[in-house]
PDB file of C-alpha atoms in Angstrom:
ATOM      1  CA  MET A   1      -7.314   3.382  21.520  1.00  0.00           C
ATOM      2  CA  LYS A   2      -7.654   6.983  20.342  1.00  0.00           C
ATOM      3  CA  ILE A   3      -7.396   7.246  16.558  1.00  0.00           C
ATOM      4  CA  ALA A   4      -7.155  10.283  14.282  1.00  0.00           C
ATOM      5  CA  LEU A   5      -8.213   9.933  10.675  1.00  0.00           C
ATOM      6  CA  ILE A   6      -6.525  11.954   7.914  1.00  0.00           C
ATOM      7  CA  GLY A   7      -8.549  11.915   4.719  1.00  0.00           C
ATOM      8  CA  TYR A   8     -12.257  11.281   4.928  1.00  0.00           C
ATOM      9  CA  GLY A   9     -13.191   9.834   1.594  1.00  0.00           C
ATOM     10  CA  LYS A  10     -14.588   6.346   1.041  1.00  0.00           C
ATOM     11  CA  MET A  11     -11.605   4.662   2.715  1.00  0.00           C
ATOM     12  CA  GLY A  12     -11.644   7.059   5.670  1.00  0.00           C
ATOM     13  CA  LYS A  13     -15.328   6.347   6.266  1.00  0.00           C
ATOM     14  CA  ALA A  14     -14.800   2.591   6.023  1.00  0.00           C
ATOM     15  CA  ILE A  15     -11.881   2.801   8.487  1.00  0.00           C
ATOM     16  CA  ARG A  16     -13.994   4.831  10.925  1.00  0.00           C
ATOM     17  CA  LYS A  17     -16.730   2.192  10.854  1.00  0.00           C
ATOM     18  CA  THR A  18     -14.302  -0.644  11.448  1.00  0.00           C
ATOM     19  CA  ALA A  19     -12.449   1.186  14.189  1.00  0.00           C
ATOM     20  CA  LEU A  20     -15.629   1.933  16.088  1.00  0.00           C
ATOM     21  CA  GLU A  21     -16.802  -1.704  15.701  1.00  0.00           C
ATOM     22  CA  ARG A  22     -13.485  -2.759  17.332  1.00  0.00           C
ATOM     23  CA  GLY A  23     -14.028  -0.480  20.274  1.00  0.00           C
ATOM     24  CA  HIS A  24     -11.741   2.401  19.381  1.00  0.00           C
ATOM     25  CA  GLU A  25     -12.434   6.099  19.678  1.00  0.00           C
ATOM     26  CA  ILE A  26     -12.108   8.555  16.753  1.00  0.00           C
ATOM     27  CA  VAL A  27     -10.761  11.745  18.364  1.00  0.00           C
ATOM     28  CA  SER A  28     -10.033  13.773  15.195  1.00  0.00           C
ATOM     29  CA  ILE A  29     -10.972  13.728  11.527  1.00  0.00           C
ATOM     30  CA  ILE A  30      -8.877  15.918   9.230  1.00  0.00           C
ATOM     31  CA  ASP A  31      -9.698  16.534   5.595  1.00  0.00           C
ATOM     32  CA  VAL A  32      -8.906  19.228   3.013  1.00  0.00           C
ATOM     33  CA  ASP A  33     -11.121  21.852   4.673  1.00  0.00           C
ATOM     34  CA  ASN A  34      -9.810  21.651   8.278  1.00  0.00           C
ATOM     35  CA  ARG A  35      -6.060  21.144   8.100  1.00  0.00           C
ATOM     36  CA  ASP A  36      -5.566  23.559  11.013  1.00  0.00           C
ATOM     37  CA  ASP A  37      -6.836  20.729  13.226  1.00  0.00           C
ATOM     38  CA  PHE A  38      -3.339  19.174  13.023  1.00  0.00           C
ATOM     39  CA  HIS A  39      -2.546  21.726  15.744  1.00  0.00           C
ATOM     40  CA  SER A  40      -5.633  20.908  17.843  1.00  0.00           C
ATOM     41  CA  GLU A  41      -5.593  19.392  21.325  1.00  0.00           C
ATOM     42  CA  ALA A  42      -7.791  16.553  20.120  1.00  0.00           C
ATOM     43  CA  PHE A  43      -5.332  15.517  17.368  1.00  0.00           C
ATOM     44  CA  GLY A  44      -2.403  15.691  19.750  1.00  0.00           C
ATOM     45  CA  LYS A  45      -4.131  13.181  22.071  1.00  0.00           C
ATOM     46  CA  ALA A  46      -4.366  10.513  19.364  1.00  0.00           C
ATOM     47  CA  ASP A  47      -2.490   7.271  19.977  1.00  0.00           C
ATOM     48  CA  VAL A  48      -2.101   6.884  16.207  1.00  0.00           C
ATOM     49  CA  ALA A  49      -3.206   8.586  12.955  1.00  0.00           C
ATOM     50  CA  ILE A  50      -4.433   6.622   9.957  1.00  0.00           C
ATOM     51  CA  GLU A  51      -3.716   8.527   6.712  1.00  0.00           C
ATOM     52  CA  PHE A  52      -5.540   7.866   3.449  1.00  0.00           C
ATOM     53  CA  SER A  53      -5.447  11.118   1.461  1.00  0.00           C
ATOM     54  CA  THR A  54      -3.835  11.985  -1.902  1.00  0.00           C
ATOM     55  CA  PRO A  55      -0.302  11.629  -3.246  1.00  0.00           C
ATOM     56  CA  ALA A  56       0.146  15.417  -3.288  1.00  0.00           C
ATOM     57  CA  ALA A  57      -0.886  15.841   0.358  1.00  0.00           C
ATOM     58  CA  ALA A  58       0.571  12.703   1.921  1.00  0.00           C
ATOM     59  CA  PHE A  59       4.117  13.833   2.792  1.00  0.00           C
ATOM     60  CA  ASP A  60       2.969  17.091   4.375  1.00  0.00           C
ATOM     61  CA  ASN A  61       0.422  15.118   6.393  1.00  0.00           C
ATOM     62  CA  PHE A  62       3.157  12.840   7.689  1.00  0.00           C
ATOM     63  CA  MET A  63       5.277  15.813   8.728  1.00  0.00           C
ATOM     64  CA  ALA A  64       2.319  17.318  10.579  1.00  0.00           C
ATOM     65  CA  CYS A  65       1.849  14.033  12.451  1.00  0.00           C
ATOM     66  CA  PHE A  66       5.547  13.852  13.335  1.00  0.00           C
ATOM     67  CA  ALA A  67       5.428  17.471  14.562  1.00  0.00           C
ATOM     68  CA  ALA A  68       2.571  16.529  16.898  1.00  0.00           C
ATOM     69  CA  ASN A  69       4.423  13.360  17.906  1.00  0.00           C
ATOM     70  CA  VAL A  70       1.556  11.177  16.654  1.00  0.00           C
ATOM     71  CA  PRO A  71       2.501   7.813  15.051  1.00  0.00           C
ATOM     72  CA  VAL A  72       1.339   7.399  11.461  1.00  0.00           C
ATOM     73  CA  VAL A  73      -0.250   4.476   9.635  1.00  0.00           C
ATOM     74  CA  ALA A  74      -0.010   5.547   5.989  1.00  0.00           C
ATOM     75  CA  GLY A  75      -2.153   4.120   3.239  1.00  0.00           C
ATOM     76  CA  THR A  76      -1.692   6.724   0.533  1.00  0.00           C
ATOM     77  CA  THR A  77       0.436   5.656  -2.466  1.00  0.00           C
ATOM     78  CA  GLY A  78       2.130   7.649  -5.179  1.00  0.00           C
ATOM     79  CA  TRP A  79       4.588   9.561  -2.901  1.00  0.00           C
ATOM     80  CA  LEU A  80       7.353   6.981  -2.448  1.00  0.00           C
ATOM     81  CA  GLU A  81      10.089   9.098  -3.998  1.00  0.00           C
ATOM     82  CA  ARG A  82      10.238  10.700  -0.511  1.00  0.00           C
ATOM     83  CA  MET A  83      10.342   7.494   1.486  1.00  0.00           C
ATOM     84  CA  ASN A  84      14.038   7.938   2.274  1.00  0.00           C
ATOM     85  CA  GLU A  85      13.222  11.261   3.974  1.00  0.00           C
ATOM     86  CA  VAL A  86      10.590   9.544   6.140  1.00  0.00           C
ATOM     87  CA  ARG A  87      12.990   6.698   6.956  1.00  0.00           C
ATOM     88  CA  SER A  88      15.694   9.214   7.976  1.00  0.00           C
ATOM     89  CA  ILE A  89      13.313  11.074  10.287  1.00  0.00           C
ATOM     90  CA  CYS A  90      12.218   7.825  11.962  1.00  0.00           C
ATOM     91  CA  GLU A  91      15.856   6.817  12.507  1.00  0.00           C
ATOM     92  CA  LYS A  92      17.156  10.183  13.669  1.00  0.00           C
ATOM     93  CA  GLU A  93      14.170  11.526  15.566  1.00  0.00           C
ATOM     94  CA  GLY A  94      12.545   8.339  16.867  1.00  0.00           C
ATOM     95  CA  LYS A  95       9.267   8.825  14.994  1.00  0.00           C
ATOM     96  CA  THR A  96       6.873   5.975  14.206  1.00  0.00           C
ATOM     97  CA  PHE A  97       5.674   5.259  10.663  1.00  0.00           C
ATOM     98  CA  PHE A  98       3.800   2.219   9.356  1.00  0.00           C
ATOM     99  CA  TYR A  99       3.489   1.953   5.564  1.00  0.00           C
ATOM    100  CA  ALA A 100       1.876  -0.620   3.296  1.00  0.00           C
ATOM    101  CA  SER A 101       1.050  -0.323  -0.372  1.00  0.00           C
ATOM    102  CA  ASN A 102      -2.053  -2.378   0.465  1.00  0.00           C
ATOM    103  CA  TYR A 103      -3.577  -3.158   3.875  1.00  0.00           C
ATOM    104  CA  SER A 104      -5.696  -6.113   2.829  1.00  0.00           C
ATOM    105  CA  ILE A 105      -4.675  -9.308   4.592  1.00  0.00           C
ATOM    106  CA  GLY A 106      -5.519 -11.223   1.421  1.00  0.00           C
ATOM    107  CA  VAL A 107      -3.330  -8.977  -0.720  1.00  0.00           C
ATOM    108  CA  ASN A 108      -0.411  -9.430   1.613  1.00  0.00           C
ATOM    109  CA  LEU A 109      -0.811 -13.207   1.372  1.00  0.00           C
ATOM    110  CA  PHE A 110      -0.880 -12.669  -2.410  1.00  0.00           C
ATOM    111  CA  PHE A 111       2.435 -10.760  -2.131  1.00  0.00           C
ATOM    112  CA  ALA A 112       3.948 -13.795  -0.353  1.00  0.00           C
ATOM    113  CA  LEU A 113       2.550 -16.139  -3.032  1.00  0.00           C
ATOM    114  CA  ASN A 114       3.936 -13.873  -5.778  1.00  0.00           C
ATOM    115  CA  ARG A 115       7.458 -14.006  -4.272  1.00  0.00           C
ATOM    116  CA  CYS A 116       7.300 -17.764  -3.849  1.00  0.00           C
ATOM    117  CA  LEU A 117       6.108 -18.397  -7.399  1.00  0.00           C
ATOM    118  CA  ALA A 118       8.684 -16.023  -8.853  1.00  0.00           C
ATOM    119  CA  ARG A 119      11.471 -17.918  -7.089  1.00  0.00           C
ATOM    120  CA  LEU A 120      10.269 -21.106  -8.744  1.00  0.00           C
ATOM    121  CA  MET A 121       9.787 -19.482 -12.191  1.00  0.00           C
ATOM    122  CA  ASN A 122      13.265 -17.975 -12.218  1.00  0.00           C
ATOM    123  CA  ALA A 123      14.521 -21.357 -13.421  1.00  0.00           C
ATOM    124  CA  PHE A 124      12.079 -21.427 -16.365  1.00  0.00           C
ATOM    125  CA  PRO A 125      12.876 -18.550 -18.735  1.00  0.00           C
ATOM    126  CA  ALA A 126      10.491 -19.908 -21.411  1.00  0.00           C
ATOM    127  CA  TYR A 127       7.731 -18.223 -19.388  1.00  0.00           C
ATOM    128  CA  ASP A 128       7.467 -14.475 -19.878  1.00  0.00           C
ATOM    129  CA  VAL A 129       5.725 -12.553 -17.135  1.00  0.00           C
ATOM    130  CA  ARG A 130       3.448  -9.506 -17.138  1.00  0.00           C
ATOM    131  CA  LEU A 131       1.347  -7.789 -14.536  1.00  0.00           C
ATOM    132  CA  SER A 132      -2.094  -6.130 -14.747  1.00  0.00           C
ATOM    133  CA  GLU A 133      -4.043  -4.014 -12.271  1.00  0.00           C
ATOM    134  CA  THR A 134      -7.565  -2.604 -12.524  1.00  0.00           C
ATOM    135  CA  HIS A 135      -8.956   0.114 -10.242  1.00  0.00           C
ATOM    136  CA  HIS A 136     -11.831   2.598 -10.072  1.00  0.00           C
ATOM    137  CA  ILE A 137     -11.632   5.753 -12.190  1.00  0.00           C
ATOM    138  CA  HIS A 138     -11.037   7.942  -9.086  1.00  0.00           C
ATOM    139  CA  LYS A 139      -7.629   6.388  -8.339  1.00  0.00           C
ATOM    140  CA  LEU A 140      -4.981   9.088  -8.927  1.00  0.00           C
ATOM    141  CA  ASP A 141      -1.772   7.050  -9.297  1.00  0.00           C
ATOM    142  CA  ALA A 142      -0.896   4.467 -11.934  1.00  0.00           C
ATOM    143  CA  PRO A 143       0.423   1.897 -11.568  1.00  0.00           C
ATOM    144  CA  SER A 144      -1.057   1.247  -8.148  1.00  0.00           C
ATOM    145  CA  GLY A 145       1.179   0.956  -5.126  1.00  0.00           C
ATOM    146  CA  THR A 146       0.133  -2.711  -4.908  1.00  0.00           C
ATOM    147  CA  ALA A 147       1.228  -3.284  -8.486  1.00  0.00           C
ATOM    148  CA  LEU A 148       4.576  -1.673  -7.727  1.00  0.00           C
ATOM    149  CA  THR A 149       5.111  -3.972  -4.785  1.00  0.00           C
ATOM    150  CA  LEU A 150       4.327  -6.979  -6.979  1.00  0.00           C
ATOM    151  CA  ALA A 151       6.627  -5.671  -9.717  1.00  0.00           C
ATOM    152  CA  ASP A 152       9.510  -4.944  -7.333  1.00  0.00           C
ATOM    153  CA  ASP A 153       9.250  -8.469  -5.944  1.00  0.00           C
ATOM    154  CA  LEU A 154       9.171  -9.976  -9.426  1.00  0.00           C
ATOM    155  CA  ILE A 155      12.259  -8.030 -10.492  1.00  0.00           C
ATOM    156  CA  ALA A 156      14.054  -9.027  -7.320  1.00  0.00           C
ATOM    157  CA  GLN A 157      13.398 -12.742  -7.932  1.00  0.00           C
ATOM    158  CA  LEU A 158      13.545 -13.044 -11.755  1.00  0.00           C
ATOM    159  CA  ASP A 159      17.024 -12.658 -13.281  1.00  0.00           C
ATOM    160  CA  ARG A 160      15.450 -11.956 -16.681  1.00  0.00           C
ATOM    161  CA  LYS A 161      13.533  -8.841 -15.587  1.00  0.00           C
ATOM    162  CA  LYS A 162      15.418  -5.587 -14.821  1.00  0.00           C
ATOM    163  CA  ARG A 163      12.740  -2.871 -14.728  1.00  0.00           C
ATOM    164  CA  TRP A 164       9.020  -2.257 -15.052  1.00  0.00           C
ATOM    165  CA  THR A 165       7.254  -0.192 -17.725  1.00  0.00           C
ATOM    166  CA  LEU A 166       3.705   0.984 -18.392  1.00  0.00           C
ATOM    167  CA  ARG A 167       4.015   0.282 -22.132  1.00  0.00           C
ATOM    168  CA  GLU A 168       5.046  -2.659 -24.243  1.00  0.00           C
ATOM    169  CA  THR A 169       8.656  -2.072 -25.314  1.00  0.00           C
ATOM    170  CA  GLY A 170       9.623  -5.382 -26.861  1.00  0.00           C
ATOM    171  CA  ASP A 171      12.630  -5.571 -24.538  1.00  0.00           C
ATOM    172  CA  PRO A 172      12.534  -8.949 -22.727  1.00  0.00           C
ATOM    173  CA  ALA A 173      14.171  -7.342 -19.702  1.00  0.00           C
ATOM    174  CA  ASP A 174      11.131  -5.072 -19.210  1.00  0.00           C
ATOM    175  CA  LEU A 175       8.212  -6.124 -17.009  1.00  0.00           C
ATOM    176  CA  THR A 176       5.022  -4.678 -18.492  1.00  0.00           C
ATOM    177  CA  ILE A 177       2.327  -3.390 -16.138  1.00  0.00           C
ATOM    178  CA  ASP A 178      -1.139  -2.867 -17.615  1.00  0.00           C
ATOM    179  CA  ALA A 179      -2.866  -0.173 -15.449  1.00  0.00           C
ATOM    180  CA  ILE A 180      -6.597  -0.049 -16.184  1.00  0.00           C
ATOM    181  CA  ARG A 181      -9.057   2.488 -14.718  1.00  0.00           C
ATOM    182  CA  GLU A 182     -12.751   1.701 -15.050  1.00  0.00           C
ATOM    183  CA  GLY A 183     -15.985   1.973 -13.118  1.00  0.00           C
ATOM    184  CA  GLU A 184     -15.888   1.552  -9.333  1.00  0.00           C
ATOM    185  CA  VAL A 185     -13.576  -1.470  -9.199  1.00  0.00           C
ATOM    186  CA  PRO A 186     -12.014  -1.746  -5.670  1.00  0.00           C
ATOM    187  CA  GLY A 187      -8.929  -3.474  -7.047  1.00  0.00           C
ATOM    188  CA  ILE A 188      -7.855  -6.447  -9.168  1.00  0.00           C
ATOM    189  CA  HIS A 189      -4.223  -7.558  -9.523  1.00  0.00           C
ATOM    190  CA  GLU A 190      -3.035 -10.431 -11.727  1.00  0.00           C
ATOM    191  CA  VAL A 191       0.394 -11.842 -12.497  1.00  0.00           C
ATOM    192  CA  THR A 192       0.626 -13.981 -15.648  1.00  0.00           C
ATOM    193  CA  TYR A 193       3.414 -16.328 -16.764  1.00  0.00           C
ATOM    194  CA  ASP A 194       2.978 -17.145 -20.465  1.00  0.00           C
ATOM    195  CA  SER A 195       4.818 -19.705 -22.612  1.00  0.00           C
ATOM    196  CA  GLU A 196       4.106 -21.342 -25.969  1.00  0.00           C
ATOM    197  CA  ALA A 197       2.742 -24.343 -24.081  1.00  0.00           C
ATOM    198  CA  ASP A 198       0.593 -22.808 -21.351  1.00  0.00           C
ATOM    199  CA  CYS A 199      -0.152 -19.975 -18.969  1.00  0.00           C
ATOM    200  CA  ILE A 200      -0.038 -19.647 -15.200  1.00  0.00           C
ATOM    201  CA  HIS A 201      -2.123 -16.939 -13.543  1.00  0.00           C
ATOM    202  CA  ILE A 202      -2.327 -15.761  -9.947  1.00  0.00           C
ATOM    203  CA  ARG A 203      -4.974 -13.153  -9.195  1.00  0.00           C
ATOM    204  CA  HIS A 204      -6.404 -11.202  -6.277  1.00  0.00           C
ATOM    205  CA  SER A 205      -9.773  -9.458  -6.584  1.00  0.00           C
ATOM    206  CA  ALA A 206     -11.086  -7.163  -3.828  1.00  0.00           C
ATOM    207  CA  LYS A 207     -14.860  -7.346  -3.353  1.00  0.00           C
ATOM    208  CA  ASN A 208     -15.121  -4.117  -1.346  1.00  0.00           C
ATOM    209  CA  ARG A 209     -13.104  -1.844   0.974  1.00  0.00           C
ATOM    210  CA  THR A 210     -13.781  -3.883   4.138  1.00  0.00           C
ATOM    211  CA  GLY A 211     -10.553  -5.873   3.990  1.00  0.00           C
ATOM    212  CA  PHE A 212      -8.447  -2.695   3.473  1.00  0.00           C
ATOM    213  CA  ALA A 213     -10.151  -0.946   6.375  1.00  0.00           C
ATOM    214  CA  LEU A 214      -9.652  -3.899   8.759  1.00  0.00           C
ATOM    215  CA  GLY A 215      -6.009  -4.184   7.819  1.00  0.00           C
ATOM    216  CA  ALA A 216      -5.434  -0.487   8.459  1.00  0.00           C
ATOM    217  CA  VAL A 217      -7.039  -0.676  11.892  1.00  0.00           C
ATOM    218  CA  LEU A 218      -5.021  -3.828  12.738  1.00  0.00           C
ATOM    219  CA  ALA A 219      -1.908  -1.917  11.698  1.00  0.00           C
ATOM    220  CA  ALA A 220      -2.891   0.972  13.983  1.00  0.00           C
ATOM    221  CA  GLU A 221      -3.371  -1.437  16.876  1.00  0.00           C
ATOM    222  CA  PHE A 222       0.047  -2.912  16.170  1.00  0.00           C
ATOM    223  CA  THR A 223       1.770   0.453  15.769  1.00  0.00           C
ATOM    224  CA  ALA A 224       0.600   2.169  18.954  1.00  0.00           C
ATOM    225  CA  GLY A 225       3.491   2.243  21.429  1.00  0.00           C
ATOM    226  CA  LYS A 226       6.163   1.176  18.899  1.00  0.00           C
ATOM    227  CA  LYS A 227       8.993   3.179  17.304  1.00  0.00           C
ATOM    228  CA  GLY A 228      10.586   3.218  13.880  1.00  0.00           C
ATOM    229  CA  LEU A 229       9.597   2.180  10.349  1.00  0.00           C
ATOM    230  CA  LEU A 230       7.078  -0.659  10.241  1.00  0.00           C
ATOM    231  CA  GLY A 231       5.165  -2.640   7.619  1.00  0.00           C
ATOM    232  CA  MET A 232       2.798  -5.528   7.032  1.00  0.00           C
ATOM    233  CA  GLU A 233       5.692  -8.021   7.210  1.00  0.00           C
ATOM    234  CA  ASP A 234       6.089  -6.986  10.858  1.00  0.00           C
ATOM    235  CA  LEU A 235       2.370  -7.255  11.593  1.00  0.00           C
ATOM    236  CA  LEU A 236       1.692 -10.540   9.783  1.00  0.00           C
ATOM    237  CA  GLN A 237       5.065 -12.252  10.238  1.00  0.00           C
ATOM    238  CA  LEU A 238       4.865 -13.769   6.770  1.00  0.00           C
ATOM    239  CA  GLY A 239       8.596 -13.775   6.169  1.00  0.00           C
ATOM    240  CA  ASN A 240       9.989 -13.688   2.622  1.00  0.00           C
TER     241      ASN A 240
END
């Protein structure tokens, strides 16, 4: 498969390594200094583009891919206020867009576990819940896209939680997210249920970027030849 990479930071380099190991060809690499390559013949020949850039650049990158009729696997977070525009383009113009807040297989299993536990805990309001996430100091968005997915699923399942917040408000309807930035941490996410009697914790800790890179390449393999808006639930068939 012919793959284009958009964004060539640490994730882009990890994805390139994994894609080559799986027998794919990298036909184009676009970063901040060569954006004219969106119009190149090489980019136009890609079966799929994998995009890990910055929140400010992501949407324009997607539009450039759509203009070249290249399907997109998007890994950038922090731009979701424009997701409805992307969805509309996919529906009206037949474009292909795969999005996940996190491409790690383990994290997506963690998402499923989070939903399952939340359904159980809905019947036990004595347990308050909070969420924490820790990432490297270079991460631009807070909370992380992964934390937002966890939070949205918690709010959907727990009648006692109505919204998330980045600060402690004292309102029991608020789900507090602690967003920590330190060192070179690849990513740690933890959901805690706390009562006067005990605590329940579920936690996912990434050891490196390998799992994210593999998931992104698997998503690209899945996306090639398909149409519409896709996600990890389609790839992994985990259900709800």
